[in-house]
Amino acid sequence: MIETSLTDSQKILLSCHEYSRWTKKKFLIEVKQNYTLLVQEWNLLNKEIGEKLKSKNTWTVDKEDLSQLAAEIAQLKENLPKVLNKNVLTAASKINLIEEELQNTKKLAESKQLEASQWKARCEVATADCQKEKEENIKLKCEVQELTQQLSQQSDYCSSLGSACCTLLWRVSKNEESIQSILVGSKIDEFLCLVSNTLESYLSAYKEEWPQDTSEEQSFILALCGIITNIAASALGRDFLVTNQYGRQLIDTYLKVLSEAPNGKAAKLKNLILMSLYNISINQKGIKYICTKKGLLSLLSWILQDEKIVDNRVNSLRLIQSIICEDVNISLIHELEEALPNQMFEEMLQEKNRDIKELALEILSDIQQHKTHEQ
């Protein structure tokens, strides 16, 4: 046997038909009951009359009562069809209204069913599209992971290659004659720009968490700065760095790294930068350009006080001495005295390291000479 289930609209139609049948049935029952009551009353009346006729040979009825009874019977005969017709018309009108409501309900149910079918079709299409996009996203995610892995491998390879090449060039640049070969041609501008941009990117990426010195990337950065240090060690090289646009840009980048890179963790990098700046300060144009940088003495004083590596402190003192040994503005002397109070000099004079003691004593002597000359 095939089981069938009724929809909501079919249930509504079935209930309306049952209600109509029930209404008609109820109306017929009421009519039959009224008719039965009338018959019962008529039989009782005939029975009473018959009993009276049996008890008496004659039965006298008043003319007025008889007339009244005849009038009531006539009125009943006249009104009964009207009442019945009125009830039938009322019932028929109700049935028509119910049938109209039933039709409207049927149309509404069909409309809702059609709308539900449309929404169902749209839902199926949307589900298929969503599944398709999901599969495409999974595919793209796999491709991104693969590309990320390839990029990481290429980055490691480039870092390793750059570290090896720059380390070799760092060793070659120790020779004075090789410096002249390096500075010839247009590639030196690209190299200086590369060093500056690489340092800024490196600082931005690792400012919060500085990498270990053993990484290939760190070795690559140190080799780049070592090459610049060797270039600045020659008279031709430091003059080129100061007069070249990208060389001055690199000096500015060096000062930014000194101020933002963490002391201690970036000790090797700062040591190379301090040596480069000291070499540049030997040049007259170089010392003038360096002295134009505001806050430089305060920066060097901060490194001197906060840095624990002896070489970095020595190189900071050498650069400070190089800045104030020439005829400079007295404002630089005041800036240095504010950044390095006498108590700090007294502590440096008690240092075990000979270079720190001698440089601190020479700087104090230079400061005193400037003050005497100013007076």
mmCIF file of C-alpha atoms in Angstrom:
data_model
loop_
_atom_site.group_PDB
_atom_site.id
_atom_site.type_symbol
_atom_site.label_atom_id
_atom_site.label_comp_id
_atom_site.label_asym_id
_atom_site.label_seq_id
_atom_site.Cartn_x
_atom_site.Cartn_y
_atom_site.Cartn_z
ATOM 1 C CA MET A 1 0.000 0.000 0.000
ATOM 2 C CA ILE A 2 1.312 3.473 -0.927
ATOM 3 C CA GLU A 3 1.122 5.904 1.966
ATOM 4 C CA THR A 4 0.259 9.481 1.150
ATOM 5 C CA SER A 5 0.723 12.526 3.317
ATOM 6 C CA LEU A 6 -1.547 15.588 3.108
ATOM 7 C CA THR A 7 -0.079 19.049 2.722
ATOM 8 C CA ASP A 8 -1.278 21.982 4.834
ATOM 9 C CA SER A 9 -3.383 23.339 1.980
ATOM 10 C CA GLN A 10 -5.048 19.929 1.420
ATOM 11 C CA LYS A 11 -5.799 19.683 5.112
ATOM 12 C CA ILE A 12 -7.446 23.119 5.013
ATOM 13 C CA LEU A 13 -9.583 22.131 1.965
ATOM 14 C CA LEU A 14 -10.652 18.880 3.632
ATOM 15 C CA SER A 15 -11.606 20.632 6.860
ATOM 16 C CA CYS A 16 -13.714 23.196 4.937
ATOM 17 C CA HIS A 17 -15.627 20.405 3.100
ATOM 18 C CA GLU A 18 -16.277 18.591 6.356
ATOM 19 C CA TYR A 19 -17.493 21.807 7.970
ATOM 20 C CA SER A 20 -19.937 22.392 5.105
ATOM 21 C CA ARG A 21 -21.304 18.849 5.321
ATOM 22 C CA TRP A 22 -21.586 19.134 9.075
ATOM 23 C CA THR A 23 -23.516 22.426 8.799
ATOM 24 C CA LYS A 24 -26.008 20.943 6.338
ATOM 25 C CA LYS A 25 -26.459 17.841 8.460
ATOM 26 C CA LYS A 26 -27.013 19.917 11.578
ATOM 27 C CA PHE A 27 -29.597 22.044 9.809
ATOM 28 C CA LEU A 28 -31.532 18.945 8.602
ATOM 29 C CA ILE A 29 -31.425 17.486 12.103
ATOM 30 C CA GLU A 30 -32.919 20.681 13.521
ATOM 31 C CA VAL A 31 -35.665 20.619 10.880
ATOM 32 C CA LYS A 32 -36.483 16.987 11.648
ATOM 33 C CA GLN A 33 -36.551 17.684 15.378
ATOM 34 C CA ASN A 34 -38.946 20.609 14.907
ATOM 35 C CA TYR A 35 -41.114 18.514 12.620
ATOM 36 C CA THR A 36 -41.117 15.641 15.129
ATOM 37 C CA LEU A 37 -42.113 18.001 17.946
ATOM 38 C CA LEU A 38 -44.953 19.342 15.865
ATOM 39 C CA VAL A 39 -46.149 15.817 15.069
ATOM 40 C CA GLN A 40 -45.915 14.833 18.729
ATOM 41 C CA GLU A 41 -47.924 17.878 19.784
ATOM 42 C CA TRP A 42 -50.496 17.145 17.078
ATOM 43 C CA ASN A 43 -50.802 13.511 18.155
ATOM 44 C CA LEU A 44 -51.189 14.561 21.797
ATOM 45 C CA LEU A 45 -53.888 16.958 20.785
ATOM 46 C CA ASN A 46 -55.717 14.300 18.754
ATOM 47 C CA LYS A 47 -55.339 11.871 21.643
ATOM 48 C CA GLU A 48 -56.853 14.308 24.134
ATOM 49 C CA ILE A 49 -59.670 15.067 21.757
ATOM 50 C CA GLY A 50 -60.310 11.338 21.189
ATOM 51 C CA GLU A 51 -60.337 10.629 24.914
ATOM 52 C CA LYS A 52 -62.757 13.399 25.455
ATOM 53 C CA LEU A 53 -64.929 12.119 22.625
ATOM 54 C CA LYS A 54 -64.904 8.659 24.172
ATOM 55 C CA SER A 55 -65.865 9.941 27.605
ATOM 56 C CA LYS A 56 -68.634 12.073 26.199
ATOM 57 C CA ASN A 57 -70.898 11.589 23.341
ATOM 58 C CA THR A 58 -70.593 15.251 22.496
ATOM 59 C CA TRP A 59 -67.767 17.824 22.866
ATOM 60 C CA THR A 60 -68.563 21.456 22.890
ATOM 61 C CA VAL A 61 -66.008 23.965 21.712
ATOM 62 C CA ASP A 62 -66.405 27.707 21.919
ATOM 63 C CA LYS A 63 -66.637 29.411 18.639
ATOM 64 C CA GLU A 64 -64.000 31.966 19.659
ATOM 65 C CA ASP A 65 -61.563 29.251 20.738
ATOM 66 C CA LEU A 66 -62.142 27.392 17.548
ATOM 67 C CA SER A 67 -61.612 30.528 15.522
ATOM 68 C CA GLN A 68 -58.471 31.316 17.452
ATOM 69 C CA LEU A 69 -57.194 27.776 16.960
ATOM 70 C CA ALA A 70 -57.928 27.916 13.256
ATOM 71 C CA ALA A 71 -56.161 31.271 13.007
ATOM 72 C CA GLU A 72 -53.074 29.926 14.815
ATOM 73 C CA ILE A 73 -53.015 26.848 12.586
ATOM 74 C CA ALA A 74 -53.302 29.007 9.484
ATOM 75 C CA GLN A 75 -50.585 31.338 10.725
ATOM 76 C CA LEU A 76 -48.356 28.367 11.542
ATOM 77 C CA LYS A 77 -48.905 26.925 8.071
ATOM 78 C CA GLU A 78 -48.100 30.295 6.548
ATOM 79 C CA ASN A 79 -44.949 31.051 8.636
ATOM 80 C CA LEU A 80 -43.429 27.565 8.706
ATOM 81 C CA PRO A 81 -42.330 27.577 5.019
ATOM 82 C CA LYS A 82 -40.989 31.107 5.422
ATOM 83 C CA VAL A 83 -38.911 30.108 8.455
ATOM 84 C CA LEU A 84 -37.684 27.005 6.713
ATOM 85 C CA ASN A 85 -36.852 28.922 3.518
ATOM 86 C CA LYS A 86 -35.040 31.647 5.510
ATOM 87 C CA ASN A 87 -32.902 29.084 7.326
ATOM 88 C CA VAL A 88 -32.184 27.309 4.058
ATOM 89 C CA LEU A 89 -31.187 30.578 2.370
ATOM 90 C CA THR A 90 -29.012 31.508 5.338
ATOM 91 C CA ALA A 91 -27.373 28.099 5.277
ATOM 92 C CA ALA A 92 -26.862 28.319 1.505
ATOM 93 C CA SER A 93 -25.328 31.780 1.850
ATOM 94 C CA LYS A 94 -22.968 30.494 4.527
ATOM 95 C CA ILE A 95 -22.091 27.558 2.337
ATOM 96 C CA ASN A 96 -21.289 29.921 -0.565
ATOM 97 C CA LEU A 97 -19.096 32.047 1.673
ATOM 98 C CA ILE A 98 -17.326 28.966 2.959
ATOM 99 C CA GLU A 99 -16.796 27.737 -0.591
ATOM 100 C CA GLU A 100 -15.345 31.155 -1.604
ATOM 101 C CA GLU A 101 -13.053 31.138 1.402
ATOM 102 C CA LEU A 102 -12.128 27.597 0.504
ATOM 103 C CA GLN A 103 -11.226 28.655 -3.042
ATOM 104 C CA ASN A 104 -9.210 31.619 -1.776
ATOM 105 C CA THR A 105 -7.439 29.373 0.696
ATOM 106 C CA LYS A 106 -6.727 26.891 -2.065
ATOM 107 C CA LYS A 107 -5.291 29.630 -4.317
ATOM 108 C CA LEU A 108 -3.208 31.018 -1.432
ATOM 109 C CA ALA A 109 -1.904 27.533 -0.636
ATOM 110 C CA GLU A 110 -0.999 26.994 -4.290
ATOM 111 C CA SER A 111 0.730 30.397 -4.394
ATOM 112 C CA LYS A 112 2.707 29.607 -1.262
ATOM 113 C CA GLN A 113 3.605 26.202 -2.628
ATOM 114 C CA LEU A 114 4.831 27.815 -5.861
ATOM 115 C CA GLU A 115 6.815 30.399 -3.896
ATOM 116 C CA ALA A 116 8.288 27.653 -1.714
ATOM 117 C CA SER A 117 9.339 25.769 -4.839
ATOM 118 C CA GLN A 118 11.027 28.877 -6.207
ATOM 119 C CA TRP A 119 12.862 29.496 -2.944
ATOM 120 C CA LYS A 120 13.868 25.859 -2.810
ATOM 121 C CA ALA A 121 15.311 26.102 -6.323
ATOM 122 C CA ARG A 122 17.210 29.276 -5.381
ATOM 123 C CA CYS A 123 18.504 27.598 -2.234
ATOM 124 C CA GLU A 124 19.772 24.642 -4.242
ATOM 125 C CA VAL A 125 21.545 26.988 -6.689
ATOM 126 C CA ALA A 126 23.070 29.004 -3.812
ATOM 127 C CA THR A 127 24.192 25.811 -2.076
ATOM 128 C CA ALA A 128 25.844 24.598 -5.269
ATOM 129 C CA ASP A 129 27.606 27.969 -5.711
ATOM 130 C CA CYS A 130 28.726 27.946 -2.078
ATOM 131 C CA GLN A 131 30.136 24.452 -2.437
ATOM 132 C CA LYS A 132 31.927 25.481 -5.607
ATOM 133 C CA GLU A 133 33.437 28.566 -3.926
ATOM 134 C CA LYS A 134 34.450 26.442 -0.955
ATOM 135 C CA GLU A 135 36.308 24.041 -3.224
ATOM 136 C CA GLU A 136 37.969 26.971 -5.011
ATOM 137 C CA ASN A 137 38.999 28.519 -1.662
ATOM 138 C CA ILE A 138 40.538 25.223 -0.559
ATOM 139 C CA LYS A 139 42.402 25.033 -3.840
ATOM 140 C CA LEU A 140 43.622 28.640 -3.495
ATOM 141 C CA LYS A 141 44.645 28.020 0.108
ATOM 142 C CA CYS A 142 46.758 25.079 -0.980
ATOM 143 C CA GLU A 143 48.328 27.198 -3.711
ATOM 144 C CA VAL A 144 49.045 30.002 -1.226
ATOM 145 C CA GLN A 145 50.708 27.554 1.163
ATOM 146 C CA GLU A 146 52.785 26.170 -1.664
ATOM 147 C CA LEU A 147 53.779 29.658 -2.848
ATOM 148 C CA THR A 148 54.562 30.705 0.726
ATOM 149 C CA GLN A 149 56.823 27.699 1.107
ATOM 150 C CA GLN A 150 58.519 28.476 -2.194
ATOM 151 C CA LEU A 151 58.912 32.131 -1.196
ATOM 152 C CA SER A 152 60.423 31.096 2.132
ATOM 153 C CA GLN A 153 62.856 28.818 0.347
ATOM 154 C CA GLN A 154 63.767 31.561 -2.126
ATOM 155 C CA SER A 155 64.186 34.043 0.722
ATOM 156 C CA ASP A 156 66.511 31.655 2.555
ATOM 157 C CA TYR A 157 68.418 31.055 -0.640
ATOM 158 C CA CYS A 158 68.741 34.794 -1.361
ATOM 159 C CA SER A 159 69.857 35.458 2.203
ATOM 160 C CA SER A 160 72.449 32.707 1.980
ATOM 161 C CA LEU A 161 73.636 33.906 -1.428
ATOM 162 C CA GLY A 162 73.727 37.552 -0.313
ATOM 163 C CA SER A 163 75.579 36.643 2.862
ATOM 164 C CA ALA A 164 78.209 34.669 0.930
ATOM 165 C CA CYS A 165 78.700 37.309 -1.790
ATOM 166 C CA CYS A 166 78.746 40.286 0.570
ATOM 167 C CA THR A 167 81.099 38.514 2.961
ATOM 168 C CA LEU A 168 83.532 37.955 0.102
ATOM 169 C CA LEU A 169 83.129 41.566 -1.017
ATOM 170 C CA TRP A 170 83.658 42.705 2.568
ATOM 171 C CA ARG A 171 87.022 40.956 2.591
ATOM 172 C CA VAL A 172 87.923 42.344 -0.834
ATOM 173 C CA SER A 173 87.009 45.899 0.219
ATOM 174 C CA LYS A 174 89.786 45.880 2.832
ATOM 175 C CA ASN A 175 92.174 46.579 -0.033
ATOM 176 C CA GLU A 176 92.552 50.279 -0.925
ATOM 177 C CA GLU A 177 92.767 49.553 -4.641
ATOM 178 C CA SER A 178 89.507 47.543 -4.608
ATOM 179 C CA ILE A 179 87.678 50.593 -3.190
ATOM 180 C CA GLN A 180 88.451 52.554 -6.341
ATOM 181 C CA SER A 181 87.115 49.696 -8.481
ATOM 182 C CA ILE A 182 83.918 49.523 -6.412
ATOM 183 C CA LEU A 183 83.233 53.264 -6.736
ATOM 184 C CA VAL A 184 83.589 53.279 -10.532
ATOM 185 C CA GLY A 185 80.375 53.048 -12.569
ATOM 186 C CA SER A 186 76.669 53.565 -11.873
ATOM 187 C CA LYS A 187 76.175 50.360 -9.870
ATOM 188 C CA ILE A 188 77.563 51.983 -6.730
ATOM 189 C CA ASP A 189 74.438 54.179 -6.533
ATOM 190 C CA GLU A 190 72.251 51.110 -6.756
ATOM 191 C CA PHE A 191 74.368 49.400 -4.111
ATOM 192 C CA LEU A 192 74.108 52.320 -1.656
ATOM 193 C CA CYS A 193 70.349 52.505 -2.231
ATOM 194 C CA LEU A 194 70.110 48.729 -1.703
ATOM 195 C CA VAL A 195 71.995 48.946 1.595
ATOM 196 C CA SER A 196 69.794 51.800 2.844
ATOM 197 C CA ASN A 197 66.495 50.119 1.902
ATOM 198 C CA THR A 198 67.615 46.741 3.260
ATOM 199 C CA LEU A 199 68.567 48.256 6.618
ATOM 200 C CA GLU A 200 65.233 50.075 6.930
ATOM 201 C CA SER A 201 63.263 46.922 6.061
ATOM 202 C CA TYR A 202 65.353 44.872 8.483
ATOM 203 C CA LEU A 203 64.841 47.399 11.269
ATOM 204 C CA SER A 204 61.089 47.576 10.625
ATOM 205 C CA ALA A 205 60.740 43.793 10.632
ATOM 206 C CA TYR A 206 62.850 42.983 13.709
ATOM 207 C CA LYS A 207 62.664 46.102 15.876
ATOM 208 C CA GLU A 208 60.535 44.344 18.518
ATOM 209 C CA GLU A 209 62.302 40.955 18.400
ATOM 210 C CA TRP A 210 65.869 41.154 17.156
ATOM 211 C CA PRO A 211 67.163 37.950 15.470
ATOM 212 C CA GLN A 212 70.196 35.970 16.528
ATOM 213 C CA ASP A 213 73.648 36.736 15.153
ATOM 214 C CA THR A 214 73.932 33.240 13.709
ATOM 215 C CA SER A 215 71.194 33.690 11.096
ATOM 216 C CA GLU A 216 72.060 34.058 7.406
ATOM 217 C CA GLU A 217 69.998 37.222 7.243
ATOM 218 C CA GLN A 218 71.958 38.794 10.087
ATOM 219 C CA SER A 219 75.221 37.827 8.408
ATOM 220 C CA PHE A 220 74.010 39.429 5.178
ATOM 221 C CA ILE A 221 73.196 42.722 6.960
ATOM 222 C CA LEU A 222 76.532 42.778 8.809
ATOM 223 C CA ALA A 223 78.420 42.117 5.569
ATOM 224 C CA LEU A 224 76.649 45.031 3.845
ATOM 225 C CA CYS A 225 77.545 47.406 6.672
ATOM 226 C CA GLY A 226 81.093 46.043 6.787
ATOM 227 C CA ILE A 227 81.573 46.932 3.126
ATOM 228 C CA ILE A 228 80.405 50.512 3.808
ATOM 229 C CA THR A 229 82.782 50.698 6.797
ATOM 230 C CA ASN A 230 85.714 49.708 4.594
ATOM 231 C CA ILE A 231 84.670 52.199 1.903
ATOM 232 C CA ALA A 232 84.484 54.968 4.529
ATOM 233 C CA ALA A 233 87.945 53.967 5.785
ATOM 234 C CA SER A 234 89.533 55.300 2.571
ATOM 235 C CA ALA A 235 89.800 59.010 1.784
ATOM 236 C CA LEU A 236 88.216 58.516 -1.632
ATOM 237 C CA GLY A 237 85.403 56.418 -0.201
ATOM 238 C CA ARG A 238 84.327 58.780 2.590
ATOM 239 C CA ASP A 239 84.450 61.778 0.277
ATOM 240 C CA PHE A 240 82.258 59.877 -2.193
ATOM 241 C CA LEU A 241 79.732 58.933 0.514
ATOM 242 C CA VAL A 242 79.307 62.532 1.670
ATOM 243 C CA THR A 243 79.007 64.030 -1.813
ATOM 244 C CA ASN A 244 76.743 61.319 -3.229
ATOM 245 C CA GLN A 245 72.968 61.616 -2.806
ATOM 246 C CA TYR A 246 72.505 57.958 -1.876
ATOM 247 C CA GLY A 247 75.551 58.108 0.392
ATOM 248 C CA ARG A 248 73.967 60.898 2.466
ATOM 249 C CA GLN A 249 70.715 58.933 2.516
ATOM 250 C CA LEU A 250 72.648 55.971 3.901
ATOM 251 C CA ILE A 251 74.127 58.161 6.651
ATOM 252 C CA ASP A 252 70.612 59.203 7.671
ATOM 253 C CA THR A 253 69.574 55.537 7.732
ATOM 254 C CA TYR A 254 72.564 54.731 9.920
ATOM 255 C CA LEU A 255 71.499 57.352 12.476
ATOM 256 C CA LYS A 256 67.952 55.932 12.458
ATOM 257 C CA VAL A 257 69.259 52.420 13.137
ATOM 258 C CA LEU A 258 71.411 53.702 16.000
ATOM 259 C CA SER A 259 68.386 55.326 17.651
ATOM 260 C CA GLU A 260 65.856 52.505 17.130
ATOM 261 C CA ALA A 261 67.811 49.236 17.172
ATOM 262 C CA PRO A 262 68.051 47.697 20.673
ATOM 263 C CA ASN A 263 71.317 48.031 22.533
ATOM 264 C CA GLY A 264 73.053 44.767 23.336
ATOM 265 C CA LYS A 265 71.169 42.608 20.805
ATOM 266 C CA ALA A 266 72.262 44.767 17.844
ATOM 267 C CA ALA A 267 75.770 45.360 19.207
ATOM 268 C CA LYS A 268 77.658 44.101 16.130
ATOM 269 C CA LEU A 269 75.528 46.122 13.721
ATOM 270 C CA LYS A 270 75.856 49.298 15.801
ATOM 271 C CA ASN A 271 79.611 48.779 16.096
ATOM 272 C CA LEU A 272 79.996 48.743 12.296
ATOM 273 C CA ILE A 273 77.758 51.799 11.953
ATOM 274 C CA LEU A 274 79.689 53.742 14.611
ATOM 275 C CA MET A 275 82.987 52.938 12.874
ATOM 276 C CA SER A 276 81.551 54.063 9.525
ATOM 277 C CA LEU A 277 80.298 57.369 10.978
ATOM 278 C CA TYR A 278 83.662 57.932 12.665
ATOM 279 C CA ASN A 279 85.480 57.349 9.366
ATOM 280 C CA ILE A 280 83.112 59.772 7.610
ATOM 281 C CA SER A 281 83.647 62.383 10.345
ATOM 282 C CA ILE A 282 87.352 62.523 9.429
ATOM 283 C CA ASN A 283 86.349 64.191 6.166
ATOM 284 C CA GLN A 284 85.649 67.947 6.425
ATOM 285 C CA LYS A 285 82.433 67.659 4.417
ATOM 286 C CA GLY A 286 81.493 64.602 6.400
ATOM 287 C CA ILE A 287 81.863 66.249 9.828
ATOM 288 C CA LYS A 288 79.856 69.256 8.660
ATOM 289 C CA TYR A 289 77.045 67.024 7.400
ATOM 290 C CA ILE A 290 77.020 64.951 10.596
ATOM 291 C CA CYS A 291 76.944 68.074 12.804
ATOM 292 C CA THR A 292 73.759 69.242 11.043
ATOM 293 C CA LYS A 293 71.868 66.275 12.549
ATOM 294 C CA LYS A 294 70.032 67.426 15.649
ATOM 295 C CA GLY A 295 70.210 65.239 18.735
ATOM 296 C CA LEU A 296 73.266 63.333 17.530
ATOM 297 C CA LEU A 297 75.304 63.975 20.694
ATOM 298 C CA SER A 298 72.339 62.992 22.866
ATOM 299 C CA LEU A 299 71.998 59.788 20.860
ATOM 300 C CA LEU A 300 75.703 58.961 21.271
ATOM 301 C CA SER A 301 75.527 59.730 24.985
ATOM 302 C CA TRP A 302 72.558 57.365 25.348
ATOM 303 C CA ILE A 303 74.475 54.578 23.594
ATOM 304 C CA LEU A 304 77.532 55.271 25.745
ATOM 305 C CA GLN A 305 75.531 54.961 28.973
ATOM 306 C CA ASP A 306 73.191 52.126 27.989
ATOM 307 C CA GLU A 307 75.509 49.920 25.904
ATOM 308 C CA LYS A 308 77.497 47.223 27.720
ATOM 309 C CA ILE A 309 79.818 46.265 24.856
ATOM 310 C CA VAL A 310 83.188 47.980 25.324
ATOM 311 C CA ASP A 311 83.911 48.423 21.594
ATOM 312 C CA ASN A 312 80.626 50.263 21.071
ATOM 313 C CA ARG A 313 81.326 52.598 23.988
ATOM 314 C CA VAL A 314 84.842 53.277 22.669
ATOM 315 C CA ASN A 315 83.549 54.027 19.163
ATOM 316 C CA SER A 316 80.841 56.309 20.596
ATOM 317 C CA LEU A 317 83.494 58.276 22.490
ATOM 318 C CA ARG A 318 85.666 58.510 19.369
ATOM 319 C CA LEU A 319 82.770 59.893 17.324
ATOM 320 C CA ILE A 320 81.940 62.389 20.102
ATOM 321 C CA GLN A 321 85.569 63.514 20.207
ATOM 322 C CA SER A 322 85.652 63.821 16.406
ATOM 323 C CA ILE A 323 82.556 66.060 16.497
ATOM 324 C CA ILE A 324 83.836 68.477 19.161
ATOM 325 C CA CYS A 325 87.543 68.513 18.264
ATOM 326 C CA GLU A 326 86.980 70.989 15.429
ATOM 327 C CA ASP A 327 85.714 74.533 15.737
ATOM 328 C CA VAL A 328 82.079 73.882 16.527
ATOM 329 C CA ASN A 329 79.194 75.900 17.846
ATOM 330 C CA ILE A 330 79.206 76.265 21.620
ATOM 331 C CA SER A 331 75.630 74.925 21.621
ATOM 332 C CA LEU A 332 77.018 71.451 20.816
ATOM 333 C CA ILE A 333 79.238 71.691 23.916
ATOM 334 C CA HIS A 334 76.218 72.582 26.066
ATOM 335 C CA GLU A 335 74.246 69.700 24.514
ATOM 336 C CA LEU A 336 77.074 67.304 25.352
ATOM 337 C CA GLU A 337 77.340 68.572 28.933
ATOM 338 C CA GLU A 338 73.603 68.059 29.412
ATOM 339 C CA ALA A 339 73.746 64.562 27.943
ATOM 340 C CA LEU A 340 76.971 63.574 29.753
ATOM 341 C CA PRO A 341 77.210 65.183 33.188
ATOM 342 C CA ASN A 342 80.522 65.413 35.086
ATOM 343 C CA GLN A 343 79.559 62.423 37.199
ATOM 344 C CA MET A 344 79.477 60.273 34.048
ATOM 345 C CA PHE A 345 82.951 61.455 33.070
ATOM 346 C CA GLU A 346 84.231 60.695 36.561
ATOM 347 C CA GLU A 347 82.896 57.140 36.259
ATOM 348 C CA MET A 348 84.543 56.705 32.856
ATOM 349 C CA LEU A 349 87.835 57.951 34.285
ATOM 350 C CA GLN A 350 87.621 55.075 36.784
ATOM 351 C CA GLU A 351 87.028 52.494 34.028
ATOM 352 C CA LYS A 352 89.403 49.550 33.678
ATOM 353 C CA ASN A 353 89.486 49.890 29.920
ATOM 354 C CA ARG A 354 92.387 52.136 28.917
ATOM 355 C CA ASP A 355 90.784 53.455 25.710
ATOM 356 C CA ILE A 356 87.660 54.632 27.545
ATOM 357 C CA LYS A 357 89.717 56.425 30.213
ATOM 358 C CA GLU A 358 91.960 58.183 27.673
ATOM 359 C CA LEU A 359 89.079 59.216 25.390
ATOM 360 C CA ALA A 360 87.032 60.533 28.325
ATOM 361 C CA LEU A 361 90.043 62.576 29.500
ATOM 362 C CA GLU A 362 90.651 63.964 26.001
ATOM 363 C CA ILE A 363 86.985 64.929 25.580
ATOM 364 C CA LEU A 364 87.037 66.758 28.925
ATOM 365 C CA SER A 365 90.155 68.600 27.789
ATOM 366 C CA ASP A 366 88.518 69.544 24.475
ATOM 367 C CA ILE A 367 85.438 70.836 26.272
ATOM 368 C CA GLN A 368 87.564 72.973 28.574
ATOM 369 C CA GLN A 369 89.529 74.399 25.631
ATOM 370 C CA HIS A 370 86.323 75.343 23.820
ATOM 371 C CA LYS A 371 84.988 77.067 26.899
ATOM 372 C CA THR A 372 88.260 78.974 27.386
ATOM 373 C CA HIS A 373 88.361 79.983 23.731
ATOM 374 C CA GLU A 374 84.730 81.142 23.916
ATOM 375 C CA GLN A 375 85.474 83.320 26.933
#
